[in-house]
Every structure is written in C-alpha cells, then in structure tokens.
XYZ file of C-alpha atoms in Angstrom:
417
model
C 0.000 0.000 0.000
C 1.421 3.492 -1.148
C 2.454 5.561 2.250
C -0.069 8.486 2.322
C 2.109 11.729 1.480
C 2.347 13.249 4.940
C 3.360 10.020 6.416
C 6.221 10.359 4.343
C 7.516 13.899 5.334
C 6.861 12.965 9.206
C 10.193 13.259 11.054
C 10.817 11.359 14.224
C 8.725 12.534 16.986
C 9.726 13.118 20.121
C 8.014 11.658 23.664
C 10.553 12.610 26.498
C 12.696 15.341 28.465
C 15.176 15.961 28.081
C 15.536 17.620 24.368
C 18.526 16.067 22.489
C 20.421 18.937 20.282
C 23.074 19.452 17.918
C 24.275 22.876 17.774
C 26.179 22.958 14.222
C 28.608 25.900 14.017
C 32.326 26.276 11.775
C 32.861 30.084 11.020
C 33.296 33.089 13.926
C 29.921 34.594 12.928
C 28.442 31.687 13.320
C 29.903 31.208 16.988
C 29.177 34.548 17.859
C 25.360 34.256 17.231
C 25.285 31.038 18.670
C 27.163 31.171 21.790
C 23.996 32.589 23.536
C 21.740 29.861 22.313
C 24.257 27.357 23.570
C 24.280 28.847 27.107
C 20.897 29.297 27.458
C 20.139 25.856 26.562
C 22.832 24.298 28.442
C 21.607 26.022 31.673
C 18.266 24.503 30.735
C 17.846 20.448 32.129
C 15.372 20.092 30.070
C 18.033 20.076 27.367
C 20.461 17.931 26.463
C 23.088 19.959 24.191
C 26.468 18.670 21.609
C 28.468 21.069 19.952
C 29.968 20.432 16.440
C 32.222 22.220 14.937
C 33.123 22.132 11.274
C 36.728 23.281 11.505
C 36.861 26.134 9.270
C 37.338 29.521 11.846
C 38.453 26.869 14.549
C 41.026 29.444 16.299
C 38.154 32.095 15.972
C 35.531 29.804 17.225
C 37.828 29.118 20.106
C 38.362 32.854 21.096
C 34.645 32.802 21.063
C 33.088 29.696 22.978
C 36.097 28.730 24.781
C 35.808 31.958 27.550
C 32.139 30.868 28.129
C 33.222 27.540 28.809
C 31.338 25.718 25.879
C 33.007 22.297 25.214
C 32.876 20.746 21.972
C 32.078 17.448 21.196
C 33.609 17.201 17.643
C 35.421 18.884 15.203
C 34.728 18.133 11.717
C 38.368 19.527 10.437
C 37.157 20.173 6.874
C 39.460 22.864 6.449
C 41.177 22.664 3.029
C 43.709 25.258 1.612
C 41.694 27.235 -1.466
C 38.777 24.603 -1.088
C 35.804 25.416 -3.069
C 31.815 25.253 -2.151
C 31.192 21.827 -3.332
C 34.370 20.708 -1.089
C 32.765 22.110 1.910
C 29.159 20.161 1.472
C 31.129 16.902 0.415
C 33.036 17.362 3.134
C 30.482 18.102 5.749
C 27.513 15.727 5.322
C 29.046 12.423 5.566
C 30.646 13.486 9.320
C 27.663 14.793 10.347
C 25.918 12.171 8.722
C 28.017 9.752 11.406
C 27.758 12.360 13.951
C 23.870 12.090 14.010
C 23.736 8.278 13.952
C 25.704 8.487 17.118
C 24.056 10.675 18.830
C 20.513 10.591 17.347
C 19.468 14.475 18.317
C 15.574 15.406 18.341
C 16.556 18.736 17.013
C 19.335 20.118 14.966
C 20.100 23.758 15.024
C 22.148 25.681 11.932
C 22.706 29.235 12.175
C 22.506 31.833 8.869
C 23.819 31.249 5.617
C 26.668 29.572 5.097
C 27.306 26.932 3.084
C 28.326 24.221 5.862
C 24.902 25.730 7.750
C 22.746 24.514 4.236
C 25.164 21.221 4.418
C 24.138 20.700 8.236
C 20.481 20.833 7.891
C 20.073 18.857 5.158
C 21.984 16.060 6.361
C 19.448 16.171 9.347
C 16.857 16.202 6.834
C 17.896 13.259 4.982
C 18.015 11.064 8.467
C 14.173 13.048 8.941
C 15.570 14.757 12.234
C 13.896 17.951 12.754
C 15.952 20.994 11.920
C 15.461 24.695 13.521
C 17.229 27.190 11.473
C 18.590 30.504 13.674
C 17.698 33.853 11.494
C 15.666 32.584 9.304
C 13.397 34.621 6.663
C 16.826 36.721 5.325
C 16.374 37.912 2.020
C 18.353 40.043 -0.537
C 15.950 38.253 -3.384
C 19.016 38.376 -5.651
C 20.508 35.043 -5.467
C 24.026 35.993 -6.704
C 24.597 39.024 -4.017
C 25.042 37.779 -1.196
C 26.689 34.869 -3.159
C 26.478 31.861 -2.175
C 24.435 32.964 1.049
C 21.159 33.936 -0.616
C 20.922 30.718 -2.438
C 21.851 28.600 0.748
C 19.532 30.305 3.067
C 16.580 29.715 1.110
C 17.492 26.205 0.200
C 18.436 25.955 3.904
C 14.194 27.478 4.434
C 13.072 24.026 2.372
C 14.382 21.886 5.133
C 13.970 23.841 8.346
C 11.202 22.409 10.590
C 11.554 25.794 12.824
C 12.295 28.717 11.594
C 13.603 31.193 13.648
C 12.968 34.595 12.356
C 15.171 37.502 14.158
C 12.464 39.995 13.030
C 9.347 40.676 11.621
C 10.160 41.500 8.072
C 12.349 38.302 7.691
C 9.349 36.425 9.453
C 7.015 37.639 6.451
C 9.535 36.535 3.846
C 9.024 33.228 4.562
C 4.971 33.890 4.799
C 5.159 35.088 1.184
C 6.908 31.472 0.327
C 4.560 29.885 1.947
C 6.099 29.170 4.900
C 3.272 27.643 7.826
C 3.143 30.595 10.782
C 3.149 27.879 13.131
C 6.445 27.021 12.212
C 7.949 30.419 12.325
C 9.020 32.302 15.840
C 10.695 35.753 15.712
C 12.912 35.701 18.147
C 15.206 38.365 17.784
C 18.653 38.598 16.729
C 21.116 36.239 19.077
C 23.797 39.103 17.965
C 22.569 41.543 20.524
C 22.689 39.010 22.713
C 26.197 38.498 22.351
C 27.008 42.169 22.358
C 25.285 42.709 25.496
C 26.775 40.244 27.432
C 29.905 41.574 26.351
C 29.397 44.727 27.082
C 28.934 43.603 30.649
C 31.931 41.617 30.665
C 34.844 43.138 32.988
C 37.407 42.380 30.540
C 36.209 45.100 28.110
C 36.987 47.851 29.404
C 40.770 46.360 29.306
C 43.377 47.763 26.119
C 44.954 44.754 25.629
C 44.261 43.107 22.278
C 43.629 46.288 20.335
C 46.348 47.512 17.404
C 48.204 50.855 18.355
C 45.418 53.809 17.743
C 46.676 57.790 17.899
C 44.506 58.728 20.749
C 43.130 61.982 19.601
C 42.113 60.545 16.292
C 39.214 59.501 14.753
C 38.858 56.091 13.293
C 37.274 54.383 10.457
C 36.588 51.046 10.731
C 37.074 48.381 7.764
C 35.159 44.934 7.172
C 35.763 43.105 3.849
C 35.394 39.728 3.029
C 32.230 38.827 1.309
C 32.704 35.551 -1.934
C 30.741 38.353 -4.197
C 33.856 40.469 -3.815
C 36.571 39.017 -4.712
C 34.658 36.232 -6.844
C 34.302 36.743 -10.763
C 30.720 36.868 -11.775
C 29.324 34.329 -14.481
C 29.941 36.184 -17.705
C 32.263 39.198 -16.243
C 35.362 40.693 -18.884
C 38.022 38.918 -17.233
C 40.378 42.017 -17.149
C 37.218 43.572 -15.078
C 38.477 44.828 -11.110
C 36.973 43.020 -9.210
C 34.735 44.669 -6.444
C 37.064 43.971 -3.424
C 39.886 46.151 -5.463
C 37.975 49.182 -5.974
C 36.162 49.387 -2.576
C 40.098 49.338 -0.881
C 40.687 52.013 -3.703
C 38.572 53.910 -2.617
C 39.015 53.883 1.191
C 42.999 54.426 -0.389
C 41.746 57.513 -1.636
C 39.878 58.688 1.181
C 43.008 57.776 3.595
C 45.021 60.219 1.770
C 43.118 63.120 1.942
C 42.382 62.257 5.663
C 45.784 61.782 7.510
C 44.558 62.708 10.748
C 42.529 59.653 10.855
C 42.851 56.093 11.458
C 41.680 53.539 9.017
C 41.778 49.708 10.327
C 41.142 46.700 8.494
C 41.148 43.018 10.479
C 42.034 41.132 7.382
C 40.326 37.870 6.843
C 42.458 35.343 6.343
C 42.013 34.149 3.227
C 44.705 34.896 0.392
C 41.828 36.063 -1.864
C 41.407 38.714 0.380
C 44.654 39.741 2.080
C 46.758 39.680 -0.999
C 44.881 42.437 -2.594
C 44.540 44.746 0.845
C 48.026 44.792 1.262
C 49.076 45.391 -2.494
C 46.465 48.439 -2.429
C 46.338 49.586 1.591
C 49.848 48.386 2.788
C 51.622 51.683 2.397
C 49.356 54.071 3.678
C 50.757 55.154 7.279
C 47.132 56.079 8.730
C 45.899 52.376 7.426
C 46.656 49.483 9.913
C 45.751 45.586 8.366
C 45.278 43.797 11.367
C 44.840 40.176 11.868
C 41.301 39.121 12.669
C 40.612 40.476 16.338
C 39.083 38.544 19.375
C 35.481 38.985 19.653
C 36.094 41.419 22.687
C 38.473 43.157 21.280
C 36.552 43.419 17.848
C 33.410 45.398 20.166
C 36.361 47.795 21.745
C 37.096 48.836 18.244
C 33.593 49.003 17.150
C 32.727 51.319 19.943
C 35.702 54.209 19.051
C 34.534 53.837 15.359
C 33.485 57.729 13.598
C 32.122 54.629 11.226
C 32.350 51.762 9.716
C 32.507 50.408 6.487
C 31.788 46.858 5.919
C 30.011 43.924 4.071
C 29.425 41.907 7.335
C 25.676 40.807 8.124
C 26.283 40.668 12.212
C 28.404 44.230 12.139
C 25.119 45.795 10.439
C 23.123 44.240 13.281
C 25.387 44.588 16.328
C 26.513 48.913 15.605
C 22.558 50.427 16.445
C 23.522 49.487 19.882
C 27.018 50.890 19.828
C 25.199 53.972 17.981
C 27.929 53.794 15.066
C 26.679 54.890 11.507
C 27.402 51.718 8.639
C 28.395 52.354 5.146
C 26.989 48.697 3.751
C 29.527 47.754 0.940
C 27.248 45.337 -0.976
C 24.891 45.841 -4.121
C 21.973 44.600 -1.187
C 21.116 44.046 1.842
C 19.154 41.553 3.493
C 18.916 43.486 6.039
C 16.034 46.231 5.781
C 15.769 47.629 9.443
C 18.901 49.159 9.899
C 18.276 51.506 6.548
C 14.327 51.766 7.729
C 16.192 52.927 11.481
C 18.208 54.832 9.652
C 21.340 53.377 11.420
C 22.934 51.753 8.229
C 23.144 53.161 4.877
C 23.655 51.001 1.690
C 26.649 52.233 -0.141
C 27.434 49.609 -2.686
C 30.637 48.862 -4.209
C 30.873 52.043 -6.700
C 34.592 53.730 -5.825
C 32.891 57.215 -5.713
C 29.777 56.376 -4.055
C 32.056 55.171 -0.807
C 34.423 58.418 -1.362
C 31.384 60.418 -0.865
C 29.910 58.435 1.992
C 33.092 58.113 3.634
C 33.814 62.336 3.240
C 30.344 62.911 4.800
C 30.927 61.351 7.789
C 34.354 62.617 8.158
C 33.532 66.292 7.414
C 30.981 65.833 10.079
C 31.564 66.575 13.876
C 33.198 63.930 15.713
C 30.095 61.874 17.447
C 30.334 61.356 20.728
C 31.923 57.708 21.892
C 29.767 55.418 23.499
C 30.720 54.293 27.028
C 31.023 51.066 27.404
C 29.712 48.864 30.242
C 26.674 51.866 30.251
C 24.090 49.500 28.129
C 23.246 49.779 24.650
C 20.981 51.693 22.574
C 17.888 50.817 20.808
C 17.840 48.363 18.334
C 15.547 47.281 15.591
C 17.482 43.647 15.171
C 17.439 42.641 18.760
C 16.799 42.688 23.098
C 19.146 40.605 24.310
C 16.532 38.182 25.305
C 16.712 36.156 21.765
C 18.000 33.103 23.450
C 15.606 32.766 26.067
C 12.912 32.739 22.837
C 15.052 30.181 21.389
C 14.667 27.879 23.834
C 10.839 28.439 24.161
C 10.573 28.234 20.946
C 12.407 24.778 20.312
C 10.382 23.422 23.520
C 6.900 24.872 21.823
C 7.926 23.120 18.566
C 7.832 19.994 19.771
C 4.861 20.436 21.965
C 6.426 20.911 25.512
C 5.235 25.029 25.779
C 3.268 27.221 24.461
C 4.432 29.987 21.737
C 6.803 32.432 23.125
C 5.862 36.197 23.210
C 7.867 37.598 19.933
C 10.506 40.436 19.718
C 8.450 43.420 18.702
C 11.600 45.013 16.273
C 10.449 48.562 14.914
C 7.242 48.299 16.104
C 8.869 49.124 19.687
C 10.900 52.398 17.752
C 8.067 54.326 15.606
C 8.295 57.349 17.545
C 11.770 57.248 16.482
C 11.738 56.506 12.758
C-alpha cells in the first residue's frame, strides 16, 4: 500500500525530556550568534546539548566559545587550503551524517547562511531529524549578491522544521513562500545578545588586544570579506576589477586626503582577500591591516569607530547598539531595518559612491563615543533576550510550551523613525 504523502515527510517525533540537540557551528559569525543559544540551553535540564564544529574559523571559534566555557564534542576539520563550495558540502555531510547516527538528536540547530549551515540541515533532513534554522526569513531576493548565502539560506528554508525569524520582516519573507506561521518564531537577533553580554563583561573595558590607535584621532573602521567580492561573476570581462579592489581604492583615496585619521582593516584570512589589501592599503601610514581580532576586542574597536565600512551581516546588526553609523559595501542588503532605522546606509561597491559616503561622515563633527559597560541603545534587530525565545521556541515546537511572546523590532521604535 502506497504511504499516504504526509506520512512520508513525518520526522521522528519526540516523547521525552530531556531535548537532544546538535548545535552545528564552523565560522566566527556563526559562533558569535550562537554562543547565547548554547548557554541558554545548556543552563536549561530540560536540554540535552552537543556542539559540532566544522573546523573552518576553529582558532576564531575558540576565542569565542572557549571563555564561556562551551566544550565541543567534535570537530569536523574540513578545512582545506583554497577549497571550493562543493568541497565544503562533500566534506560536511558524511561526518555529520556519522555524527547524528551516534548521537541521534531530536533537534538540529544551523545558524545563517553559510554553506556548511545549508550542508548541516540537510543532512538532518535526509536522516528526517527535525531541523530549527537561527535567522531565518533573510532575504536580498538576488541570489548571486550575497553569493552563495542567498541561495543557501533559502534552500536551507526548504528543510527547516523551525524557523527562527530575528524579526518581523524576515518572518514575512518566509509567509510570502509559503512558509506555515506555526512554524515560524521571531525571536530576535542572538547578535545583541552576544554584544550585550559583552558589554557587561569586565574584561572590556581592558586595552589589551587592540592595534596601536593615535589617541586623539578619529577612526574608520574596515570589514571586507564577502565571496561576491573578490569572486568573478558568471559572464564578467576577465580584465574587469573586481569589487574587493575598488572598494580598498577607494578607502585608499579617502586615507590620503584624511591623515589625521585612522583607518583599520582586520584582514580575513584568506589569500583572496589579504593579498589584494596589502598590495592596495599596505603603504598608507594612517591604514593598519590587522589580523582578525578577538570577539572582545573586535566590540572595543567598534565602539571608538566615527564609522564603519563593511560587508558583514552581524556588524550591520550589532553597531545600532554601539550607535555607530554603517556604510553597507554590498549591491543589497538583506537586512532592511537598519536603513528603515536609519542606522545603516547602503553604499554599494561604486569607488565614488564610498568616497562620498566616507567624506560625509568625516567632514561631520566627531560623534560622541559610546561608554562602554553603560548599556546599549535601541535596536531594531534585537533585546538581548533572543535566546531565552530560542529555547521556548524549540520546547513549543515539539509540543512541551506554548508559543513564546515575539521580539516586537520597529514596532517598539516608531516614535523614532
């Protein structure tokens, strides 16, 4: 007899407390949105929590989970010099694949839009093991910018049993794809969560850990890594610059005419990326190329910022609360709220477009620096209370609690839009 057709999408159910999950992480951003998840749920007994770690940011990821005590209990090592996309899902599914038989988890949890995230979850969904995907609903609806990360998150969307929206608008993305409202929560960003318990953490209010900064100068602050950027697009004039190259021509420019103010760049650590910051940047006195910062660290620097210019996701998210103005480096953004807030502005990757941006701000009066360890500022992305939500929200997903209250995002900041 033919198995009716939702008999054959039903996943394992689950009868007992406590709640067996795999937390799937490999890259810092991924660590850094996670890490409150993974404390929340650990402090929970009716959880039962394993961290996996692919291997690819491990000394980042350590910086990040190791202070907070989070063991893990496997890493993937998938790490390959100048591997490519398909390395990274051939590489992940058949360890996790052995991971879950092990373990058997009621509940996987991926975070974003990485490739190794998309890899993850549907690994889980081949053994029918229920997946809940952290920030859900992102959408740029252009599936080559972010590239690959708009195609893997909504691949990731077609085999998340939970999806868990950080705010409204992503929430109604997956509504418009037909998405079941049950199965979406909005939660919240877990980012804000991180930057708030770091901003009550003693240890940053220390200098160590920060590159050598003229006191009485302002700073810009530089995040560049994005595939799109340094990747040539199907069909592009091979002699073409490549986006990376004229965005650090530009802040070149700008350095120039600005001496009297700092310019630093963590440099991610792939060749693709450094070789072409220090060609261009290297010999510019008032540009520093770092190495990628602690997490801690990383928030110091964030705070002195005049601004920053970046094509990070999680700095876009994370600055409202430092009340730092972001020039968003990217054709899109997937991230609506902070131009609606008006505490992000989308720049592109046009050399004169991020001149001008860059002038405006510097030609303006210095803003005042926020004081850290005083609480943050209003945010539309998140409360700090996103992994408390989380953990409701797993529990009401399997039918141990009811639906969490929701994070209310700009609803709670009209008066101020």
């Amino acid at each position: 007899m033919e198995q009716n057709p939702k008999e054959r999408r039903r996943l394992k159910t689950h009868h007992r407390l406590p709640v067996k999950v795999v937390v799937v992480l490999g890259t810092r951003p991924e660590a850094v949105k996670l890490f409150p998840v993974i404390r929340t749920l650990q402090g929970d007994d009716r959880f039962d929590v394993s961290v996996v770690t692919t291997g690819q940011h491990r000394e980042m990821v350590a910086q990040i989970l190791t202070p907070f005590g989070i063991e893990l209990l496997e890493d993937l090592d998938i790490m390959r010099l100048d591997q490519t996309l398909t390395d990274i899902v051939t590489g992940v599914m058949p360890r996790l694949d052995d991971v879950y038989s092990r373990v058997e988890p009621d509940i996987v949890i991926v975070q974003g839009d990485t490739t190794s995230a998309f890899a993850a979850g549907l690994s889980a969904f081949h053994r029918r093991i229920r997946v809940a995907h952290l920030e859900a609903g992102l959408r740029s609806f252009d599936r080559f910018h972010p590239y690959p990360e708009e195609s893997n998150r909504r691949m990731l969307s077609a085999v998340t049993d939970l999806h868990l929206a950080p705010t409204a608008p992503s929430a109604e993305n997956l509504l418009r794809e037909g998405v079941n409202r049950d199965e979406i929560v909005i939660t919240g960003n877990t980012t804000i969560d991180s930057l708030l318990i770091t901003l009550n953490t003693p240890d940053v209010q220390r200098d160590d850990g920060l590159p050598r900064l003229r006191d009485a100068h302002r700073l810009v602050l530089v995040t560049l890594h994005r595939r799109e950027s340094w990747s040539v697009e199907p069909g592009a004039d091979g002699d073409q610059e490549l986006p990376l190259e004229a965005i650090l021509r530009s802040i070149a420019q700008v350095a120039r005419q600005y001496c009297d103010v700092d310019f630093v760049y963590p440099v991610h650590r792939n060749p693709r990326v450094r070789e072409p910051a220090e060609k261009i940047l290297g010999g510019l006195d008032n540009v520093l190329l770092e190495e990628p910062l602690d997490y801690i660290p990383f928030v110091r620097l964030m705070a002195r910022a005049s601004v920053i210019l970046t094509d990070s996701g999680g700095i876009q998210e994370e600055a409202p609360s430092l009340g730092v103005p972001v020039l968003v480096a990217r054709r899109t953004t997937e991230r609506p709220e902070g131009l609606q807030f008006g505490s992000s502005e989308l720049v592109g990757t046009d050399p004169e477009a991020i001149e001008a941006a860059l002038v405006k701000h510097l030609s303006a009066p210095p803003r005042p620096q926020h004081a850290l360890g005083e609480g943050s500022r209003p945010n539309p992305f998140g409360d700090g209370k996103a992994g408390e939500r989380v953990a409701e929200a797993l529990l009401y997903s399997l039918g141990f609690a009811d639906r969490p209250a929701e994070f209310a995002g700009l609803a709670s900041f009209e008066k101020s839009l």
